[in-house]
Short mmCIF file of C-alpha atoms and ligand atoms in Angstrom, two decimals:
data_model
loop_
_atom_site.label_atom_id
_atom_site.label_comp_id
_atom_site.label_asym_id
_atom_site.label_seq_id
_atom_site.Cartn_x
_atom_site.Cartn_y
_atom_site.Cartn_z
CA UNK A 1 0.00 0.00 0.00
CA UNK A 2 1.30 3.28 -0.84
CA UNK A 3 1.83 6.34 1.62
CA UNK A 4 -0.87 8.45 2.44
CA UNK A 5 -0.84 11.22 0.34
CA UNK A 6 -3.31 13.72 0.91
CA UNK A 7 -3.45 17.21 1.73
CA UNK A 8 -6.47 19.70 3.31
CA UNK A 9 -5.67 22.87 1.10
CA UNK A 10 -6.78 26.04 2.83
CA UNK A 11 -6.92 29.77 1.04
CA UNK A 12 -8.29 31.72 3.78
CA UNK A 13 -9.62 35.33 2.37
CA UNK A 14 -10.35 38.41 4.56
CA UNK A 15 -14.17 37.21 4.50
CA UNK A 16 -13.94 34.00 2.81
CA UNK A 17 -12.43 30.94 3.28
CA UNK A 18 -11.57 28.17 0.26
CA UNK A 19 -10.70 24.71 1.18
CA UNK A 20 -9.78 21.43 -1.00
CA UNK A 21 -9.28 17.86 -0.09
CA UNK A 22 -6.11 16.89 -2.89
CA UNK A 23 -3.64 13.97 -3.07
CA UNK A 24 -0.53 16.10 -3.39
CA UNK A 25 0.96 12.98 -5.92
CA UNK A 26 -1.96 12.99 -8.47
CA UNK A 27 -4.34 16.11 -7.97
CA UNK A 28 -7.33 13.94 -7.57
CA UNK A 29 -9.52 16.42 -5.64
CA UNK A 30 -12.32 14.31 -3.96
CA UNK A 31 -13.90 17.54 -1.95
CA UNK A 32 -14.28 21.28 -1.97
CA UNK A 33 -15.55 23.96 -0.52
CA UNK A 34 -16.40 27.41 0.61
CA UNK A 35 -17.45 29.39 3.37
CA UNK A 36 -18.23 33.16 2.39
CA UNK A 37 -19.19 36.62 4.00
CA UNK A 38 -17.33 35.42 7.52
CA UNK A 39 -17.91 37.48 10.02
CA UNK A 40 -21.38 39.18 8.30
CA UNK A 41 -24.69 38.29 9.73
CA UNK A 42 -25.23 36.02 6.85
CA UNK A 43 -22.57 33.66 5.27
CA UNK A 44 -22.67 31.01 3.50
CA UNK A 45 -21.02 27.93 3.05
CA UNK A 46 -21.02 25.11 -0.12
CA UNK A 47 -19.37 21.75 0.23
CA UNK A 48 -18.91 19.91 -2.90
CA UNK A 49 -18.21 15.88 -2.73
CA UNK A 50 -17.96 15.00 -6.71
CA UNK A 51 -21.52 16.12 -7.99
CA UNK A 52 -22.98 16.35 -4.68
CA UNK A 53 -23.38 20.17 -3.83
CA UNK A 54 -23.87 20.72 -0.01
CA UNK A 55 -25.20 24.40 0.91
CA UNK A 56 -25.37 25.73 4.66
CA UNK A 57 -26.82 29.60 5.30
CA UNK A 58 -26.18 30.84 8.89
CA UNK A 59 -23.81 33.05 10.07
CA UNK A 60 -20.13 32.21 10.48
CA UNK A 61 -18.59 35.17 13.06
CA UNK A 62 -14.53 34.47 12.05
CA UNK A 63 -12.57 32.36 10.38
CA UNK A 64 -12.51 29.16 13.32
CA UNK A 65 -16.15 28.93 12.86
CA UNK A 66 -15.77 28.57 9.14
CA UNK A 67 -12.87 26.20 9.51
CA UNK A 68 -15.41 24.05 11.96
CA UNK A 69 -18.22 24.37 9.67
CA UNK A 70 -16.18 22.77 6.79
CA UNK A 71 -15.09 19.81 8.64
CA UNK A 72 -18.53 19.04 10.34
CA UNK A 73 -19.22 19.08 6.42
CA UNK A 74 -16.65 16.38 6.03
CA UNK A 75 -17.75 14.56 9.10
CA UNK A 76 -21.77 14.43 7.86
CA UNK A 77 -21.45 14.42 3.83
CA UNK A 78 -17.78 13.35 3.30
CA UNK A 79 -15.69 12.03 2.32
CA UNK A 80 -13.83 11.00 6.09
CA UNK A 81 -11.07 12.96 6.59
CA UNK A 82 -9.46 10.66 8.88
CA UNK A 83 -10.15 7.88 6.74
CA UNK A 84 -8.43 9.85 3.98
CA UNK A 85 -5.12 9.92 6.16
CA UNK A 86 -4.46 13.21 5.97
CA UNK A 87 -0.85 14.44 6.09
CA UNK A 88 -0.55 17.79 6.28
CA UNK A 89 -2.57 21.38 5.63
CA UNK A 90 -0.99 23.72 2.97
CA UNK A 91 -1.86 27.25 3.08
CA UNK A 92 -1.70 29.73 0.28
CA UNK A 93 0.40 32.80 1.79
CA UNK A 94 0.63 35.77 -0.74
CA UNK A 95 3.49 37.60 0.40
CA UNK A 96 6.57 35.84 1.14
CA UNK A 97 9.00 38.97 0.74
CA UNK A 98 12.82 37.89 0.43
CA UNK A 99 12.54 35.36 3.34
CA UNK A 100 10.40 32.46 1.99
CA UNK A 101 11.98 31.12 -1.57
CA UNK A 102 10.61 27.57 -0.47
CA UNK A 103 7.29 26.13 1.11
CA UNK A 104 7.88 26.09 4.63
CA UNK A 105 7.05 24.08 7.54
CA UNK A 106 5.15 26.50 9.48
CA UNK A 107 6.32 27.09 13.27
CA UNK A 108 6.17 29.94 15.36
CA UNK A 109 9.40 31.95 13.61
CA UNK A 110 7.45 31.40 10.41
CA UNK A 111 4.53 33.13 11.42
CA UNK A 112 6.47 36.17 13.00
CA UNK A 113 7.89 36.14 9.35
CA UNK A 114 4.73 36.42 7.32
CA UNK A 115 3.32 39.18 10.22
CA UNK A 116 6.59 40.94 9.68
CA UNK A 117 5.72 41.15 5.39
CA UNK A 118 2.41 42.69 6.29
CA UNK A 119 3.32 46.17 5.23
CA UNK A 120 3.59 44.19 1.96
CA UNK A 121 0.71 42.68 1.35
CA UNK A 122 -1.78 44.79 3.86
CA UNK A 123 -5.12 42.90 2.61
CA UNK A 124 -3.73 38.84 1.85
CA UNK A 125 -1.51 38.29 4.31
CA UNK A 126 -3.12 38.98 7.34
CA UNK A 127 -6.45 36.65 5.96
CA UNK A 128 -3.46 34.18 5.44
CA UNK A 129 -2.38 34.23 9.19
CA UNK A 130 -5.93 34.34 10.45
CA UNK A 131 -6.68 30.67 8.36
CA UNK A 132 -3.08 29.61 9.71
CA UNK A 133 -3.64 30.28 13.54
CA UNK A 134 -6.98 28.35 13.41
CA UNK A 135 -5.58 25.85 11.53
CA UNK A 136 -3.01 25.47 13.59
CA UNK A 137 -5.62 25.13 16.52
CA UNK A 138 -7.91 22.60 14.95
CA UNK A 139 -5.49 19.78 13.58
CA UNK A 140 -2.72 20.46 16.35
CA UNK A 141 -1.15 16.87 15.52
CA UNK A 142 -0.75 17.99 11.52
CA UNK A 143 2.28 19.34 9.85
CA UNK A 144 1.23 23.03 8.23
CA UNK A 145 3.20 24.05 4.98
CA UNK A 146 2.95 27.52 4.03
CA UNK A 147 3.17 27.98 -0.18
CA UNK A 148 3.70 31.50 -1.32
CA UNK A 149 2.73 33.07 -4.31
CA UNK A 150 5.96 34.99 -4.72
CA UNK A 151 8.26 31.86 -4.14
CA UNK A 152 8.61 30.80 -7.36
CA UNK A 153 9.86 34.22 -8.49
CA UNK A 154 12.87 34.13 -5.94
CA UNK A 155 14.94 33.27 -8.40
CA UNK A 156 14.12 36.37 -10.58
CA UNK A 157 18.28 37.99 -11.14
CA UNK A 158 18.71 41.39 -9.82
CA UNK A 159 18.69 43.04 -13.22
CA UNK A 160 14.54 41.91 -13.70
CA UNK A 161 13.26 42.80 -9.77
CA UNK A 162 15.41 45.90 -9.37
CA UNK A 163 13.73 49.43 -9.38
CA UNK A 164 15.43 52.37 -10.77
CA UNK A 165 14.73 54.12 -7.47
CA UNK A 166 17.35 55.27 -4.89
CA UNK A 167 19.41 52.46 -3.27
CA UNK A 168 17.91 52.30 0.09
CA UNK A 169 14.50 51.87 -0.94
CA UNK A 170 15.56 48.68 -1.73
CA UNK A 171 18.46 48.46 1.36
CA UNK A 172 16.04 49.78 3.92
CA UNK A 173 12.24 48.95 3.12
CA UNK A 174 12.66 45.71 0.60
CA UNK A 175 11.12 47.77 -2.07
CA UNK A 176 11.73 45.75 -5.34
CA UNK A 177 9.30 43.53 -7.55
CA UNK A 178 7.78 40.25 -6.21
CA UNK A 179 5.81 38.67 -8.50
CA UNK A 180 2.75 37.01 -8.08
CA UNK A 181 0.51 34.10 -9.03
CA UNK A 182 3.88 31.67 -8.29
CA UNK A 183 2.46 28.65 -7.77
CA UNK A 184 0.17 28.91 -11.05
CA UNK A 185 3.26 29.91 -13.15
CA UNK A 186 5.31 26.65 -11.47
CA UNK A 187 2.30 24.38 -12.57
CA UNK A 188 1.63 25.45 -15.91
CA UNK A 189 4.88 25.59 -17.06
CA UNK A 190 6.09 22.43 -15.08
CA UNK A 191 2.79 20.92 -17.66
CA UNK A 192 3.56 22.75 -20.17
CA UNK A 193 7.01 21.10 -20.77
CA UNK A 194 5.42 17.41 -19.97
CA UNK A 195 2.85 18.17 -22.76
CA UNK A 196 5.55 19.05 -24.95
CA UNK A 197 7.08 15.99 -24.37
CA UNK A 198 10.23 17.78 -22.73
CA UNK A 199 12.21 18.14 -19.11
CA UNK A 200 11.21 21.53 -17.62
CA UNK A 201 15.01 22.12 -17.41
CA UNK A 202 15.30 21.89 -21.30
CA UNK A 203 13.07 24.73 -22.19
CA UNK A 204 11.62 28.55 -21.53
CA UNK A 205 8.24 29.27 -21.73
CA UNK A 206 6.09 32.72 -20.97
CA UNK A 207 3.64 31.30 -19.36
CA UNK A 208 0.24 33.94 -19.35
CA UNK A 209 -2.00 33.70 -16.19
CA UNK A 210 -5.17 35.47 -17.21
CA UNK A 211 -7.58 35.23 -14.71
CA UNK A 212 -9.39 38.00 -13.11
CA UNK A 213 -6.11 39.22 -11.77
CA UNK A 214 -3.24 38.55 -14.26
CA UNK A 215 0.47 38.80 -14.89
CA UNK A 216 2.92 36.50 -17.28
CA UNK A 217 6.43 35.26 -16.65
CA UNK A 218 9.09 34.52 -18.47
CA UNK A 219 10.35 30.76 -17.67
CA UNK A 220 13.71 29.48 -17.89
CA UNK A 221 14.23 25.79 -17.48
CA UNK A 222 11.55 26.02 -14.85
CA UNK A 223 12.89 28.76 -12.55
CA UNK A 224 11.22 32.80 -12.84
CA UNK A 225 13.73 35.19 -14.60
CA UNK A 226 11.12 37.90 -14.75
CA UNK A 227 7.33 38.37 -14.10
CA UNK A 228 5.00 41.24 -15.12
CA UNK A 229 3.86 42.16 -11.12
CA UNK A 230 6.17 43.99 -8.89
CA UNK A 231 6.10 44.94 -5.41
CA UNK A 232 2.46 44.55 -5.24
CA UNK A 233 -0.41 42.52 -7.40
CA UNK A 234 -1.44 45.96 -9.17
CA UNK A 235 2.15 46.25 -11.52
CA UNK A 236 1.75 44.71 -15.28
CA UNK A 237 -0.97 43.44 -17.43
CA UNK A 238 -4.36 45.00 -17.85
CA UNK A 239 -6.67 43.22 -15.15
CA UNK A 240 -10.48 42.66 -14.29
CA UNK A 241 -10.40 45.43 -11.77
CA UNK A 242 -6.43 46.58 -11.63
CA UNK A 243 -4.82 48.92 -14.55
CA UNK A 244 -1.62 46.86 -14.63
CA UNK A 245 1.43 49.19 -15.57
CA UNK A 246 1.04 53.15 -15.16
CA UNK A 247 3.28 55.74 -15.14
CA UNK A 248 4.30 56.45 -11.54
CA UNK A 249 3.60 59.95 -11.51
CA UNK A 250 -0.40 59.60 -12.28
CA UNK A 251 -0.67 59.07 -8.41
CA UNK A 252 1.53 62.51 -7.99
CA UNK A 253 -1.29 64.23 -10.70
CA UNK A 254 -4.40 63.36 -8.77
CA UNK A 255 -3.24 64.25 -5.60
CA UNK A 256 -1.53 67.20 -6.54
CA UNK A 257 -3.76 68.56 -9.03
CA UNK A 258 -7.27 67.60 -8.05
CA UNK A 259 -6.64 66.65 -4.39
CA UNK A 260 -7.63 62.54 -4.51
CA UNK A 261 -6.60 60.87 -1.00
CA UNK A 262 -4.09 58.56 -1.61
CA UNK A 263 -6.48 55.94 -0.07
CA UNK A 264 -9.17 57.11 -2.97
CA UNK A 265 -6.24 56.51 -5.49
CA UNK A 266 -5.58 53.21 -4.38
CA UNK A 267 -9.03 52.14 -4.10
CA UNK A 268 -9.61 53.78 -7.64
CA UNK A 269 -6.32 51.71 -9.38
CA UNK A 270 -7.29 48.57 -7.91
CA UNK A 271 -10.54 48.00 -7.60
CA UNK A 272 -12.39 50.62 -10.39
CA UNK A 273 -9.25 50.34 -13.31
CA UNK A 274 -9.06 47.62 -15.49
CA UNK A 275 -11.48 46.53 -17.95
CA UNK A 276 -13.91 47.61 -15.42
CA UNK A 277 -12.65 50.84 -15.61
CA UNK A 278 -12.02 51.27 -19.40
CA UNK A 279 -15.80 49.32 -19.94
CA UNK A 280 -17.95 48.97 -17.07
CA UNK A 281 -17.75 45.17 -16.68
CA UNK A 282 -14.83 43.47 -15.24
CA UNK A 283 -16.13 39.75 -16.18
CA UNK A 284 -14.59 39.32 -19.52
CA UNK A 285 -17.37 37.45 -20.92
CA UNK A 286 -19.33 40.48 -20.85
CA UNK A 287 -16.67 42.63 -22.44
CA UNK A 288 -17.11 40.29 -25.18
CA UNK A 289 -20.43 40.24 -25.34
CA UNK A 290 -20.70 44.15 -25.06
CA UNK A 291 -17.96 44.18 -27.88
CA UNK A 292 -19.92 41.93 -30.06
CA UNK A 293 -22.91 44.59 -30.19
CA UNK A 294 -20.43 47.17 -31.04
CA UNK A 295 -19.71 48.98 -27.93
CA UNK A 296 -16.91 50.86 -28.72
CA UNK A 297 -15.60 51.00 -24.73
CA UNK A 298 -15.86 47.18 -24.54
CA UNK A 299 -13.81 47.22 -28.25
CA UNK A 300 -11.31 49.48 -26.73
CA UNK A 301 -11.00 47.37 -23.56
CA UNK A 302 -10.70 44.10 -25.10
CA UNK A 303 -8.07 46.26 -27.51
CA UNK A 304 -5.95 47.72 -25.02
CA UNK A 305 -6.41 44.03 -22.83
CA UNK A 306 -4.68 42.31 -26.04
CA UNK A 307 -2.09 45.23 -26.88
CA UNK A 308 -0.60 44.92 -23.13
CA UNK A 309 -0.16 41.05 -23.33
CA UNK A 310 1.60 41.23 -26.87
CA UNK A 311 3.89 43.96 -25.25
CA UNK A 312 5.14 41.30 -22.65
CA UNK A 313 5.40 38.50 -24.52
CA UNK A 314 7.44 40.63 -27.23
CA UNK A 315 10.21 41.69 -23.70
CA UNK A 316 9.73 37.96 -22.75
CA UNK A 317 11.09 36.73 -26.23
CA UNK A 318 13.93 39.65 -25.68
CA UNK A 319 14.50 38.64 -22.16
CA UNK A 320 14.16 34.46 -22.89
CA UNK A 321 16.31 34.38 -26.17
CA UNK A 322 14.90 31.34 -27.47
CA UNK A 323 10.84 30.45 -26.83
CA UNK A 324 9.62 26.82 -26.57
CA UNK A 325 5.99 27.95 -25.77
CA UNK A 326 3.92 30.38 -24.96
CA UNK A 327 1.07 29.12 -23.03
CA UNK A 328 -1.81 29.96 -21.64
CA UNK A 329 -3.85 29.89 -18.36
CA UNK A 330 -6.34 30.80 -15.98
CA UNK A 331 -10.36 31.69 -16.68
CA UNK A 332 -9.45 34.22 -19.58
CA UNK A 333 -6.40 31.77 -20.91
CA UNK A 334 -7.88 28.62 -21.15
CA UNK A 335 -11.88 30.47 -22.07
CA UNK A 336 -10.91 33.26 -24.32
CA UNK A 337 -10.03 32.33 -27.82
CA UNK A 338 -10.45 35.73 -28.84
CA UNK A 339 -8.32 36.80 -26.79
CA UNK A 340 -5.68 34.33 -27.69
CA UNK A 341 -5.84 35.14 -31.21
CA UNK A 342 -5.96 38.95 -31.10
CA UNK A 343 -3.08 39.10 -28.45
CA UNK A 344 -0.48 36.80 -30.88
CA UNK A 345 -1.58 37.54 -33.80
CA UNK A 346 1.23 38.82 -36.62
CA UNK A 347 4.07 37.55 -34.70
CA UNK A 348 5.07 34.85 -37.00
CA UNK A 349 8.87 37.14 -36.71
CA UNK A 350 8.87 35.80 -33.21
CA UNK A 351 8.02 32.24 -34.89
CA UNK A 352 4.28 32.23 -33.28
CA UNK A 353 1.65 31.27 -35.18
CA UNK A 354 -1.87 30.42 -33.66
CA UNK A 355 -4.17 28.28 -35.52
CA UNK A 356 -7.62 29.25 -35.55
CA UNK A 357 -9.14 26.25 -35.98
CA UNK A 358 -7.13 24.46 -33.00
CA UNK A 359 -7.63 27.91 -31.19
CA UNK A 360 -11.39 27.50 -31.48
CA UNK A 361 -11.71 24.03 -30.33
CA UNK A 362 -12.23 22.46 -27.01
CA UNK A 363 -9.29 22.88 -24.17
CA UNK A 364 -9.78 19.73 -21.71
CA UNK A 365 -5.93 19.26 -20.23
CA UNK A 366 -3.20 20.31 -22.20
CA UNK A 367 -4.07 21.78 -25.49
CA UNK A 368 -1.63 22.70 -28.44
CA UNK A 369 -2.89 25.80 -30.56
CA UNK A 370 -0.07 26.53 -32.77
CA UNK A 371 -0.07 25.74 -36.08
CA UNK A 372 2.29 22.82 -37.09
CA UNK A 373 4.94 25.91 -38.88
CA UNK A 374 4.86 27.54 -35.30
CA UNK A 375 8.21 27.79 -34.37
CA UNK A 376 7.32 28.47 -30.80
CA UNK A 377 4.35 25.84 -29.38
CA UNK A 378 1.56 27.51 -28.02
CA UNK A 379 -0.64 26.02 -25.54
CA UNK A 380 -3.72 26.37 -22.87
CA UNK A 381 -2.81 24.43 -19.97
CA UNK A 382 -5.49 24.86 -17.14
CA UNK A 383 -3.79 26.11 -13.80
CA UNK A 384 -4.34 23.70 -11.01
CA UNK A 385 -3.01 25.81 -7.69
CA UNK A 386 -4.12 23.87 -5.10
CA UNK A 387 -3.11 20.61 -6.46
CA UNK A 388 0.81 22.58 -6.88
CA UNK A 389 0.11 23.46 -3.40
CA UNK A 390 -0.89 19.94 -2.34
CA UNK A 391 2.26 18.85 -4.40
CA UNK A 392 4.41 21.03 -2.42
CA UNK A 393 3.35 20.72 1.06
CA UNK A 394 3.31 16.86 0.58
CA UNK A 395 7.38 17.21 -0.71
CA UNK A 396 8.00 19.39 2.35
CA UNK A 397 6.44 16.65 4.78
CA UNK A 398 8.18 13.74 3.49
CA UNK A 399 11.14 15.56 3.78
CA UNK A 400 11.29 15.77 7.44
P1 LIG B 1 -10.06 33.24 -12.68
O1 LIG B 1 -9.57 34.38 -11.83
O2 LIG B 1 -8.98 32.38 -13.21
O3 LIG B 1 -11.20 32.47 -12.06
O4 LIG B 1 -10.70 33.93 -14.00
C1 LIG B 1 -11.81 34.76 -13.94
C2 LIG B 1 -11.99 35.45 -15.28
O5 LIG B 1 -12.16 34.46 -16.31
C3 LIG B 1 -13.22 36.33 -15.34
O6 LIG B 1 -12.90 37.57 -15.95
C4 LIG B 1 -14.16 35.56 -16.24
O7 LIG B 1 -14.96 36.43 -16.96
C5 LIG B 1 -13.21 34.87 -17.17
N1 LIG B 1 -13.88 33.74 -17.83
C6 LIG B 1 -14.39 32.63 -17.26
N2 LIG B 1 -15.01 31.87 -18.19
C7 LIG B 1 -14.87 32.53 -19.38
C8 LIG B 1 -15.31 32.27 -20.72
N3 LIG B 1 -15.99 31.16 -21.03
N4 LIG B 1 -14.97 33.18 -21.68
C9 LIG B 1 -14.27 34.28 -21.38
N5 LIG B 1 -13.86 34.58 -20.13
C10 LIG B 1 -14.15 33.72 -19.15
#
């Protein structure tokens, strides 16, 4: 009999809390769930065991009430958690500054660590702490891996995460780009390579996360040389919400010129920009639909959506050298064939070459879109994080 191999995956949100039942060596996910609106006077939770969809209304008043909810779900619907033999919890943490290049076995140091990168990552990483202290409480006898989304993009050289900004910025208050999304961009281009028949080590690939927040990275035998977000989520491509790159000194304008708060220009840059901003709507299935009646905002969004991720994967080529693939991933990756299309279209100079008829077909698993004269492969690959996070936590246990 083999080892026991699964892992409870928790991404705890300021006022939600996601949680998946995964065997860390396949990605066979037998349960999922949510609990939303913690801490309101009505939440909700949904427990999903295969095609079996469990619902719960009542209030949930913090985030160890939610935890308990979700296994008394186990407990009455399934499937047994202790039957399962779980192994360990691994937690999403966003920020992981400098510190955490690794998933980490999560002690007391460790969480001084992630409440020290706070100032970084002001609305994530405190949710983070909150699902890791209860957690911690609940399954005292369980290891607890931490997996950050900036990890993967340790390994980004000075040259790519270094802003032109005096010295001590950098010295003194870690100010520098991150990177995001890690553990999405270590999956996809991890499968990426295996679909392509090849060793991660032997290729680079810009991988494209598109979801409703989004940023690429440029791959390089499987480690990050560069990544489109910086010191914060808001830095790069055009987003659902976010405006992705801006010149710096638009903040100085508004609050110089027409006296905006810098709390009403934050608010305004991440959660009213985007293609929210530019059309109204920041699902992108309603861009497109707006666009196919003709709306000229929607056109512009969609436009100005495509134009940003051409830019980057025009550097990325630059920065790579030589592409394997371009790939991508997440709900507008692996749903958007427009989007695809319009984004990499006329770059047969960079040896990429879409095919519309493999564009327009179905994406279940790995999917190659390129024509068969594409230099470069381009795939969808759809982005499993909590199965990477399973995968990691699992590594880090058997370890010890
Ligand atoms: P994610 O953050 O990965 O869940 O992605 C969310 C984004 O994917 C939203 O903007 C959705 O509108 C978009 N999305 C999901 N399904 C589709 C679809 N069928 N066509 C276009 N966009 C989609």
């Amino acid at each position: 009999m083999s080892d026991p191999s699964y892992v409870l995956v928790v991404n705890a949100g300021s006022s939600s809390l996601k949680y998946r039942l995964v065997d860390g060596e396949t990605g066979e996910a037998p349960a999922d769930g949510i609990v939303e609106r913690i801490g309101e006077s009505s939440g909700r939770l949904k427990h999903t065991v295969g095609d079996a969809v469990h619902t719960e209304e009542r209030a949930f008043a913090d985030h160890e009430e939610a935890l308990q909810a979700a296994l008394d779900a186990f407990e009455e619907h399934g499937p047994s958690l202790a039957d399962a033999g779980v192994v360990a919890v691994g937690h999403r943490v966003v920020h992981g500054g400098e510190r955490f290049s690794k998933p980490t076995l999560i002690d007391d140091q460790v969480v001084a660590a992630v409440e020290a990168l706070v100032p970084l990552a002001p609305l994530h990483n405190p949710a983070n702490l909150e699902g890791i202290a209860v957690a911690r409480r609940l399954f005292p006898e369980l290891p607890q891996v931490a997996v950050f989304d900036t990890a993967f993009h340790q390994t980004m050289p000075p040259v790519a995460y270094t802003y032109a900004v005096p010295r001590s910025w950098l010295t003194d208050h870690h100010v520098r780009r991150y990177g995001f999304h890690g553990t999405s961009h270590a999956y996809v281009a991890r499968t990426a390579a295996a679909a392509l028949g090849r060793r991660v080590e032997d290729v680079n690939v810009i991988v494209l996360h598109l979801g409703n927040g989004a940023s690429a990275a440029a791959v390089r035998g499987g480690f990050s040389v560069d990544t489109s977000m910086g010191l914060t989520p808001l830095e790069g491509l055009v987003m659902g919400t976010r405006s992705g790159d801006l010149d710096p000194a638009v903040h100085i304008h508004l609050h110089r010129s027409l006296g905006w708060s810098l709390e009403e220009i934050d608010r305004l840059l991440n959660r009213e920009s985007g293609l929210k901003g530019l059309a109204g709507a920041n699902d992108f299935r309603e861009i497109e639909r707006l666009r196919a009646e003709g709306d000229e905002a929607a056109t512009l969004a969609f436009d100005v959506y495509c134009y940003r991720i051409r830019k980057y994967v025009g550097a990325y080529s630059a920065v790579l050298g030589t592409v394997d693939a371009v790939v991508f991933t997440a709900g507008v990756g692996e749903n958007g064939p427009e989007v695809r299309a319009a984004a990499l279209s006329g770059l047969t100079a960079l040896g990429i070459e879409v095919d519309p008829g493999r564009n327009a077909g179905p994406v279940s698993g790995p999917t190659r879109i390129s024509s068969d004269s594409s230099a470069v492969a381009v795939l969808v690959v759809p982005t499993d994080e909590e199965y990477e996070i399973a995968r990691q936590a699992l590594a880090v246990v058997r370890r010890q």
